[in-house]
Phi, psi and omega in degrees: 000132178291143181251320184244135170273329178201148182212134173230136185217115188209172175236163168248130187300333184267351182244066186302135176097352178262141171241140178239140173226148174221111187234146168247110189261141180264341179257156186270342188244141171245129187297159176301131180198179177212163180236156178286322180251195179277148172246130171242135180204157173228131180239159183263012176219164178292137179242145170248111183258116181263129171230108185063232181264012179253143176235124178257125178270122182250113180297153176299146178074021181248139177284125182247138175234133176242129185286163179298147173063023177263115175293129181207153170234162184229135173234123179272146182289329181219163177215149358291159179217158184248140176226128171252124188224160175218143181239130188203136175271166177298322181297318178293319179299320178298321181291316184285324185250031184304322182287345183246023186299332181272004182294141179293142179292144176293149181292130181213150176256119187250140176215108176056040177088359176252119185242136174248124179282132191274342183258126184300329178302334180299314179294318180299315182291325176297313179295325178294320175301313179304309184297311183298317184287327181276307183295321182293327178296327179284322184271341182077019180284103186295326181294317179292321178299314180297322179294318178296317179295318181295318180295318181293318178300323182288322187267337187301322179293340177273336184265330185234129176301131183280345174260127183299139178288158177296152180303139179272137177243129178286116179217106183275350186085001179238109187301320180294319181287328173296319178295319179297319178299317180295324176298317178294316183295330183263341185237018186299334183283350177264169177287127179230138175237162178298323179297316181292322178293319180296319179297327182293335180246008174070037180229162176287143181307318180296320179295318179299315181302312182290317184289321180295314180294323178295328182276320188246349177090348180228159180281161176304321180294320178298320178290324178298311179294323179300317178290324179295315182290328177295317179293317178298319177303315181293322178295315180296320178298330180276000176106000180291152176289157180296323180298314179296316181299320180298313181294314184293329183272352177099011177280154183293323179197180182295323180297319179297316177298316182301313181295318181292321179298315181294320182281353177258311187251352180056036180222141175291133181305322180295317178296319180298319181297318182297311183285332181290343178301333179295333183287343178295342180272356184246152172294155183304323183293342184255007182285160185285186189282333182278315185289138178273000000 
């Protein structure tokens, strides 16, 4: 099944550390995953963003921000749908917006790391940055490129906290389910079944499935695949071949990894690998939002 009708994934040479994507997606759901940095995006349809047991409804045409290390899935109300996104860490935002560090933060409503910006100009200006930086790069219009860069430098400090948030720790309030999560997080590259996971915590598989989802918002299998694709993503970003990444992360084959990568990140693994090579020149703290 096709996932993308169109995909653009690029960088701006003067805004080191930022990644931009513009996708037209044919499927309504994006699998549970997380990013190292912040995600900013605007979509043309209503989104339901799940984080644990909370669901945030994001109206179309609204600027959305997702904080680092927040496990989340996305369901679009209709398909096909368009998403314009940018990935940026706090360290990169501080570097790019150093002159605007004292700017007041834009008004946003936050729930468990998912923020909706309340003022419509935020979405408009974000899309304008996207348009200027992509179209101008194709046409070579230096004035538009400069305008896009200036607008982004001015607004980034209002959209992204310049101080990195404290590390997130997964704590469901259920000790057995926390232990199960840690087993998945540390052993995802091995073969795991619901029966083996249930046995490790002394519960029936059906009970584990229901209790884990009730505690963490996602099924054990969703978390297993989430950790596998995250590890494969990091290997590919470091220059590993897709075939090696698939094997090392526990996928059955390269095709399985390719489909999962596309349905999670909406980016071709090969394209991602090429642009991620730039991150090898940066310290880990300054890397963008997709790369681990």
